[in-house]
PDB file of C-alpha atoms and ligand atoms in Angstrom:
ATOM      1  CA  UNK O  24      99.275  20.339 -71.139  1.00 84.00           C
ATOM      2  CA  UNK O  25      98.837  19.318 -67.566  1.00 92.00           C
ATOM      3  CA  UNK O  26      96.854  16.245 -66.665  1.00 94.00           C
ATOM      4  CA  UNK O  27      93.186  16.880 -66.374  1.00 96.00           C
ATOM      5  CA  UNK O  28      93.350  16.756 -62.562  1.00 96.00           C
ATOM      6  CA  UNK O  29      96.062  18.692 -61.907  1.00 96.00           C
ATOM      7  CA  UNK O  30      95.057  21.425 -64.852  1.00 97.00           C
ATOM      8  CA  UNK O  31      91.604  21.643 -62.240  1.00 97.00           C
ATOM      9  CA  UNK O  32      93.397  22.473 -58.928  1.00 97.00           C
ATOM     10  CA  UNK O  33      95.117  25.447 -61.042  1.00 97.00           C
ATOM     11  CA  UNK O  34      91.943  26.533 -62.261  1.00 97.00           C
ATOM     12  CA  UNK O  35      90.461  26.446 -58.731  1.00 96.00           C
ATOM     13  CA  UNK O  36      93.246  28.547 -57.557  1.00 97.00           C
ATOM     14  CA  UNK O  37      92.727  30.945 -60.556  1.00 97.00           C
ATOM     15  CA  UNK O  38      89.477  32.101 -59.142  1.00 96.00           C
ATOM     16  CA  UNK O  39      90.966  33.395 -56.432  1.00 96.00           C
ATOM     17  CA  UNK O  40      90.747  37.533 -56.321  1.00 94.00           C
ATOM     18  CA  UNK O  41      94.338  38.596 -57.239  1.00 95.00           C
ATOM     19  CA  UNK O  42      95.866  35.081 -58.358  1.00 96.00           C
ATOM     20  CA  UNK O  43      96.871  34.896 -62.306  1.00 96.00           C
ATOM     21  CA  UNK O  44      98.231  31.525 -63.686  1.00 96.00           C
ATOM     22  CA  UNK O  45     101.555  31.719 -62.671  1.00 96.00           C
ATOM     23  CA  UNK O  46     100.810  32.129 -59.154  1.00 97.00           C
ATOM     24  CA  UNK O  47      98.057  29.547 -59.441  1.00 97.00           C
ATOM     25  CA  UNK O  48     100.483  26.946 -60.969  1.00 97.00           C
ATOM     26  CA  UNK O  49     102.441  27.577 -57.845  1.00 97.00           C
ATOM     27  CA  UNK O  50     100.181  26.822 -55.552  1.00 97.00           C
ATOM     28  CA  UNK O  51      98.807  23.603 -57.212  1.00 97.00           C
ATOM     29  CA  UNK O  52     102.324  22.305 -57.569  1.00 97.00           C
ATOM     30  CA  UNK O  53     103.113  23.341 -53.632  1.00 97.00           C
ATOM     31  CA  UNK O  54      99.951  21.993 -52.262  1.00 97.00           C
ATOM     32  CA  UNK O  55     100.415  18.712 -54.360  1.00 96.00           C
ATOM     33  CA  UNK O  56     103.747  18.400 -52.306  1.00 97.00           C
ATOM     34  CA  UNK O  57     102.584  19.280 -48.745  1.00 97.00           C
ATOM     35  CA  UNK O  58     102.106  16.146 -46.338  1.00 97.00           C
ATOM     36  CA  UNK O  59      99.427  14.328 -46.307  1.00 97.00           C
ATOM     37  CA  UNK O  60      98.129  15.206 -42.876  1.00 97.00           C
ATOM     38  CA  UNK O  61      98.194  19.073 -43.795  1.00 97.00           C
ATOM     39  CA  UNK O  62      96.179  18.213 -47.604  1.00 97.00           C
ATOM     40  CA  UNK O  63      93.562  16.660 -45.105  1.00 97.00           C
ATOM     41  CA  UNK O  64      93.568  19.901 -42.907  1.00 97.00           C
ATOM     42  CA  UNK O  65      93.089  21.817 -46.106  1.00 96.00           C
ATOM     43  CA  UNK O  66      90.753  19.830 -47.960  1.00 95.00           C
ATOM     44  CA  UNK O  67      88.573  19.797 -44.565  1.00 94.00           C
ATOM     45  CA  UNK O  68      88.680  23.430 -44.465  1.00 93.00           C
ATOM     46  CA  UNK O  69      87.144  24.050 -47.570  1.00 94.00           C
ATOM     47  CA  UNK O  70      84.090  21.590 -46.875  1.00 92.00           C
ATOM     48  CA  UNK O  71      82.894  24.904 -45.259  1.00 89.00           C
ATOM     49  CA  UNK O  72      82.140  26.329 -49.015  1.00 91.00           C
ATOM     50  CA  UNK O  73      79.566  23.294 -49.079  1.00 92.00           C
ATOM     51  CA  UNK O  74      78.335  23.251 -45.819  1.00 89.00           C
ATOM     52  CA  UNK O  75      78.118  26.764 -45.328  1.00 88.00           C
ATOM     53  CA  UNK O  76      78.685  28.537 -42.301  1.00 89.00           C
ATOM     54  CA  UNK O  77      76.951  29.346 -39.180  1.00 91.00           C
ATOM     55  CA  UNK O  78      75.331  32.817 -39.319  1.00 93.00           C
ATOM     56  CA  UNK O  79      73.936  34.890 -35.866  1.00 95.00           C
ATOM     57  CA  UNK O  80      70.104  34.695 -35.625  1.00 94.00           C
ATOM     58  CA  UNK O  81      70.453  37.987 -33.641  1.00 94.00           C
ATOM     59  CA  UNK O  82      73.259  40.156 -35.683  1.00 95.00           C
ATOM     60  CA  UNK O  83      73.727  37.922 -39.134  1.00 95.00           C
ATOM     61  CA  UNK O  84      77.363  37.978 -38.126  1.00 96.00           C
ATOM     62  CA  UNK O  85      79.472  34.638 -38.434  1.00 94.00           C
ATOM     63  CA  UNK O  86      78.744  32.359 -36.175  1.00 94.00           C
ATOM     64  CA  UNK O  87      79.719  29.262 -34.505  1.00 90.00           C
ATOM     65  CA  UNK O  88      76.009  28.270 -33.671  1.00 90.00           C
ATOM     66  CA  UNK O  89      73.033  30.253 -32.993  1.00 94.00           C
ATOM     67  CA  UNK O  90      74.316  33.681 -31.566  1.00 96.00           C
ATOM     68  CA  UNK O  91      77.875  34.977 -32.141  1.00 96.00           C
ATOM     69  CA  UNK O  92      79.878  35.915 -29.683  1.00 95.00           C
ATOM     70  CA  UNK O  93      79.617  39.766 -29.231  1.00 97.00           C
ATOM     71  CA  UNK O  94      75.826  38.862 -29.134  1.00 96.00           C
ATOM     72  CA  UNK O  95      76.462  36.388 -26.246  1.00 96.00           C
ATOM     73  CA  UNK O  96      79.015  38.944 -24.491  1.00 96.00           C
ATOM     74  CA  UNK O  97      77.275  40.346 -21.805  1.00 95.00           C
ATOM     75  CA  UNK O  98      79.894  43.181 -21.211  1.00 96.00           C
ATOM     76  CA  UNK O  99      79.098  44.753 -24.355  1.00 96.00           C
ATOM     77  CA  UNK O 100      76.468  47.592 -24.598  1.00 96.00           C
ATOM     78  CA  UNK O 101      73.718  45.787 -26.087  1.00 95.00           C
ATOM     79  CA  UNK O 102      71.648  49.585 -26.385  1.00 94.00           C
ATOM     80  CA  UNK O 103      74.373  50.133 -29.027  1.00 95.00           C
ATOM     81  CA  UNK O 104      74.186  49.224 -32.302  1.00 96.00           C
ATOM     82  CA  UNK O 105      76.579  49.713 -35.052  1.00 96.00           C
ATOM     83  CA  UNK O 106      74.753  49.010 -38.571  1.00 96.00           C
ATOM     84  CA  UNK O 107      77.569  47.425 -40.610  1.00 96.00           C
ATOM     85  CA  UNK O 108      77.480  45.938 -44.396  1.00 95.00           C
ATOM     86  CA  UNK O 109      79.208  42.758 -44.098  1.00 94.00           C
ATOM     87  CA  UNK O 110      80.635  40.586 -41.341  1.00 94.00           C
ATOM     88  CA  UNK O 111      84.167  41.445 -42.409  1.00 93.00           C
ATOM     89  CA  UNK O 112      83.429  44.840 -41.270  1.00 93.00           C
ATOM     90  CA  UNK O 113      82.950  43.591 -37.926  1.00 95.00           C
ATOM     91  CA  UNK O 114      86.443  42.520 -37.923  1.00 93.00           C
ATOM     92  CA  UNK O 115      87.564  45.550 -39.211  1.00 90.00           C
ATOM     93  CA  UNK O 116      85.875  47.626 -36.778  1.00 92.00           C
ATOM     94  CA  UNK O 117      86.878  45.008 -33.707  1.00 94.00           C
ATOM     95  CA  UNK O 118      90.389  45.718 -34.805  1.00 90.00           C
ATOM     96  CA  UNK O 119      90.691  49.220 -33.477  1.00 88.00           C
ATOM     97  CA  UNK O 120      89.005  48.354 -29.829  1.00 89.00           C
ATOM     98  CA  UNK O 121      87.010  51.118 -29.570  1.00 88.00           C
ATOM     99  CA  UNK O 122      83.780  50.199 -30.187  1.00 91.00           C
ATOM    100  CA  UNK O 123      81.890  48.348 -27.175  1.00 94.00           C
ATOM    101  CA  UNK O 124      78.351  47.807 -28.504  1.00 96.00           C
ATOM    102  CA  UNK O 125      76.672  45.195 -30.697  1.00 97.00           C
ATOM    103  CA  UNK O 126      76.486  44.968 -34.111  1.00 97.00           C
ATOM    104  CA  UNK O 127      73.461  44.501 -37.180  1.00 97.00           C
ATOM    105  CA  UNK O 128      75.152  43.229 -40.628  1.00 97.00           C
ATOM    106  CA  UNK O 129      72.745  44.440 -43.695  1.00 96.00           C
ATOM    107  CA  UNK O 130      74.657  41.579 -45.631  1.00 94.00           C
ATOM    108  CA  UNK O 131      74.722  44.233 -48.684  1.00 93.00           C
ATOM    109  CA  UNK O 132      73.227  47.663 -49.421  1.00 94.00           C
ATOM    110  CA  UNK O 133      70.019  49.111 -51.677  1.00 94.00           C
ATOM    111  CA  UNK O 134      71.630  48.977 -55.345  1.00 93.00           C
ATOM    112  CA  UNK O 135      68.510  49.807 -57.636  1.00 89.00           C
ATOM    113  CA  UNK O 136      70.791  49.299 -60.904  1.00 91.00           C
ATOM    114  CA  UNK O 137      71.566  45.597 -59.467  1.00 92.00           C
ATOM    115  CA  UNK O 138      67.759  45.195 -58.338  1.00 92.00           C
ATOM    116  CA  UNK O 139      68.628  44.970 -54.681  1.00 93.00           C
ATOM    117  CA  UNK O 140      65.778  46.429 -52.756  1.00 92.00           C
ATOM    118  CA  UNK O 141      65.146  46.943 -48.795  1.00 91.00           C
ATOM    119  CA  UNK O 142      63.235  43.927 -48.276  1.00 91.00           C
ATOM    120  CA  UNK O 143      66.545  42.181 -50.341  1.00 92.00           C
ATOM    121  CA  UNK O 144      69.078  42.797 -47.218  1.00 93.00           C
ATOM    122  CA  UNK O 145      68.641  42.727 -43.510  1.00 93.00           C
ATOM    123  CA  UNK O 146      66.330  46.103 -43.014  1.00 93.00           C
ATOM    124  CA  UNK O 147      63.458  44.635 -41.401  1.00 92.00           C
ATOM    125  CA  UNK O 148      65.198  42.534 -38.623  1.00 92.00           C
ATOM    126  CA  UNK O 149      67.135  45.810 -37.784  1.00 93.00           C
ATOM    127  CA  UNK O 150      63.748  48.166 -37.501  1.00 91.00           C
ATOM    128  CA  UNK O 151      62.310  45.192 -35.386  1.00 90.00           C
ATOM    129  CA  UNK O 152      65.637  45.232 -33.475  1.00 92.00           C
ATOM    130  CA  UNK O 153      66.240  48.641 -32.454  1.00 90.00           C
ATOM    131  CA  UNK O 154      62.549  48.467 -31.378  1.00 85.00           C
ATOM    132  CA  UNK O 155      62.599  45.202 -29.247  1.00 87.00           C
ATOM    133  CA  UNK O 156      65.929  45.633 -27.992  1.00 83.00           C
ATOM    134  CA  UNK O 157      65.538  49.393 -26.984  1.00 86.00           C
ATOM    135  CA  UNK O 158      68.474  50.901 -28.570  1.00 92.00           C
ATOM    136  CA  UNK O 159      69.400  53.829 -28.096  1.00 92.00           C
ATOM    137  CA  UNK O 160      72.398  54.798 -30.331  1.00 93.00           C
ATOM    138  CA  UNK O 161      72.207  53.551 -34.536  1.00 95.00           C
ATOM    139  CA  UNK O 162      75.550  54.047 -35.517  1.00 94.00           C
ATOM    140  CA  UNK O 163      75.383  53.768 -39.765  1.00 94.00           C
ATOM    141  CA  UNK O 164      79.166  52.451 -40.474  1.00 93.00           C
ATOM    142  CA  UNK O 165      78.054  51.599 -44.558  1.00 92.00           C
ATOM    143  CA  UNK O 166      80.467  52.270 -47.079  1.00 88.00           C
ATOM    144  CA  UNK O 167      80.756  55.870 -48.117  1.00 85.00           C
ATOM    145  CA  UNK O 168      79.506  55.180 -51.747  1.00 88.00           C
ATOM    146  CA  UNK O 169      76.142  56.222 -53.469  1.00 89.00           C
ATOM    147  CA  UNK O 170      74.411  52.922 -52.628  1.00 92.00           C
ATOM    148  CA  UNK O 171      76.208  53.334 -48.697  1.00 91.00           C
ATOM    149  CA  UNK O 172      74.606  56.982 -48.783  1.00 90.00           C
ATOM    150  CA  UNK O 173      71.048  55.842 -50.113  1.00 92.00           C
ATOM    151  CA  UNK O 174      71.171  53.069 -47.942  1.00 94.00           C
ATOM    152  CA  UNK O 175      71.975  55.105 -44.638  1.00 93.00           C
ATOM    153  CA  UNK O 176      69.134  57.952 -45.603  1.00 92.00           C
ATOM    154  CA  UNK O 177      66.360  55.325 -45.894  1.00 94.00           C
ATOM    155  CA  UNK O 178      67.437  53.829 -42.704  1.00 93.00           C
ATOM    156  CA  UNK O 179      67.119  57.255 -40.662  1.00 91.00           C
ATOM    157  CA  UNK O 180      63.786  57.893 -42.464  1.00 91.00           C
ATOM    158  CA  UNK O 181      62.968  54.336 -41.650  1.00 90.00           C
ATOM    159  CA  UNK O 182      63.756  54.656 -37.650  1.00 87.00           C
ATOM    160  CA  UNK O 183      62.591  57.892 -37.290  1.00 79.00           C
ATOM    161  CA  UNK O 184      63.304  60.535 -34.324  1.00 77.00           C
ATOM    162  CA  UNK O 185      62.711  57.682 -31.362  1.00 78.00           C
ATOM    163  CA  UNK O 186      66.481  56.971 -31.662  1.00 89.00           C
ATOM    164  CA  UNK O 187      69.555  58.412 -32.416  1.00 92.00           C
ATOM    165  CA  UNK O 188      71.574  58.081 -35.010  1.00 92.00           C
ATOM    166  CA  UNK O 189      75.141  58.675 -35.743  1.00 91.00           C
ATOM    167  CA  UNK O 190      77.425  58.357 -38.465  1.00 88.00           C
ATOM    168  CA  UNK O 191      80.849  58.089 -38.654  1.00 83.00           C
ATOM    169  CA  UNK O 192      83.083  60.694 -39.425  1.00 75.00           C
ATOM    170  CA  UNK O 193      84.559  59.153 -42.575  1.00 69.00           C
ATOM    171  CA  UNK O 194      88.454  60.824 -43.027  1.00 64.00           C
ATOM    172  CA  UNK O 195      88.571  58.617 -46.278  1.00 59.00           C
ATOM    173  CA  UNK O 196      87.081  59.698 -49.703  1.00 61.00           C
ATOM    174  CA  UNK O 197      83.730  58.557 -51.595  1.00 68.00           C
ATOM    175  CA  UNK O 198      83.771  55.331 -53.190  1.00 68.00           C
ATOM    176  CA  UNK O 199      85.845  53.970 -50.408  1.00 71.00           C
ATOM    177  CA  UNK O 200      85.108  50.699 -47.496  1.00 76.00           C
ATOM    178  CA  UNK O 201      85.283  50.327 -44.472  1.00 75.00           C
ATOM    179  CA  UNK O 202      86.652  47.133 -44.310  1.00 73.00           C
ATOM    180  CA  UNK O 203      90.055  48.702 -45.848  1.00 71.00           C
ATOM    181  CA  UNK O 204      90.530  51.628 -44.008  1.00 75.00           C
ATOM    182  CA  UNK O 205      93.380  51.852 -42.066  1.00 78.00           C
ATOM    183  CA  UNK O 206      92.858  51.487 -37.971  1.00 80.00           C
ATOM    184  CA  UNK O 207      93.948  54.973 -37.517  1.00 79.00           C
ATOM    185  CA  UNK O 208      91.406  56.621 -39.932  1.00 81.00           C
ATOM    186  CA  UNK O 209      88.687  53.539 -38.554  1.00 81.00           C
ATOM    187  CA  UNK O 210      89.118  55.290 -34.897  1.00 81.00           C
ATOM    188  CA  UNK O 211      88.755  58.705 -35.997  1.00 81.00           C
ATOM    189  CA  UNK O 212      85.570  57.804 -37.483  1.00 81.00           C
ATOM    190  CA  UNK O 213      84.116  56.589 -34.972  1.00 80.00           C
ATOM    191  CA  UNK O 214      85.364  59.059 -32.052  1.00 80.00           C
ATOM    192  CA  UNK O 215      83.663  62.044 -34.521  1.00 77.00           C
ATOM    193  CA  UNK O 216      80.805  59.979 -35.261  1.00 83.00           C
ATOM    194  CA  UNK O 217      77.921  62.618 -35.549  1.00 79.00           C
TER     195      UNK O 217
HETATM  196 ZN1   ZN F 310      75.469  38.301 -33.282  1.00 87.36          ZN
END
């Protein structure tokens, strides 16, 4: 048995997505040897989990402050507006330089069975968005699963005819995301968007 401590650190490792005990044992014991200039760094980094971090009041994209920067970038197409689930999508779609508008993260999508409703993500904001901001392309980028699909139909019902929307051209099979695409597939999606 480890000490108390030290069994802890493991543990916390061992919650990570993809990390068994072994691997988790590893990192404690390589952490617990690093300088201690670069524990500080580390440590400090993950005082974000408590303090949280910074979300767009325009986009709900990560933020450093008020208004991320694609929102502040005034050489995007701000008429544009790619409806995304999460901010790692954003990143994912960024990737492939394509894309020049602005974004709307949902932060999720409707999931009856899970009791998450419209008013649970970021609907509203987006209706009141594509209104204010006179949009005039929706692009629906959700993940092509069943709630990605319900999701994107009660948007369009939602917006109506005033504005159109687009969807991209998805090369990869249902019950994939977007977020792991490849870039290749990502840019073909969007160039047939439709
Ligand atoms: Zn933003």
């Amino acid at each position: 048995m480890y000490p108390k401590k030290f069994e802890n650190l493991i543990l916390a490792f061992q919650n990570l997505p993809g990390v068994g005990r072994k691997t988790a044992e590893r990192y404690a014991f390589e952490t617990l040897n690093w300088e201690q200039e670069k524990r500080e760094e580390f440590v400090n980094a993950l005082q974000v989990l408590i303090e949280g971090v910074d979300t767009c009041k325009v986009c709900g994209n990560l933020s450093d402050g008020d208004t991320c920067s694609i929102c502040s970038d005034q050489n995007r197409n701000h008429t544009l507006l790619c409806v995304v689930q999460s901010p790692k999508d954003i990143l994912a779609i960024e990737s492939i330089q394509e894309y020049k508008g602005v974004y709307h993260v949902l932060n999720g999508v409707i999931n009856t069975s899970k009791g998450i409703l419209p008013e649970d993500i970021n609907i509203d904001s987006l209706v009141d968005r594509i209104h204010k901001d006179e949009i005039k392309e929706v692009i629906l980028a959700l993940d092509p699963t069943v709630e990605g699909e319900t999701t994107s139909l009660y948007i369009e019902k939602l917006i109506g005819k005033d504005v159109l929307v687009t969807r991209l051209a998805y090369g990869i099979p249902m019950g994939g995301h977007l977020d792991y695409t490849d870039s290749l597939t990502l840019l073909k999606a969007f160039q047939g968007r439709k």
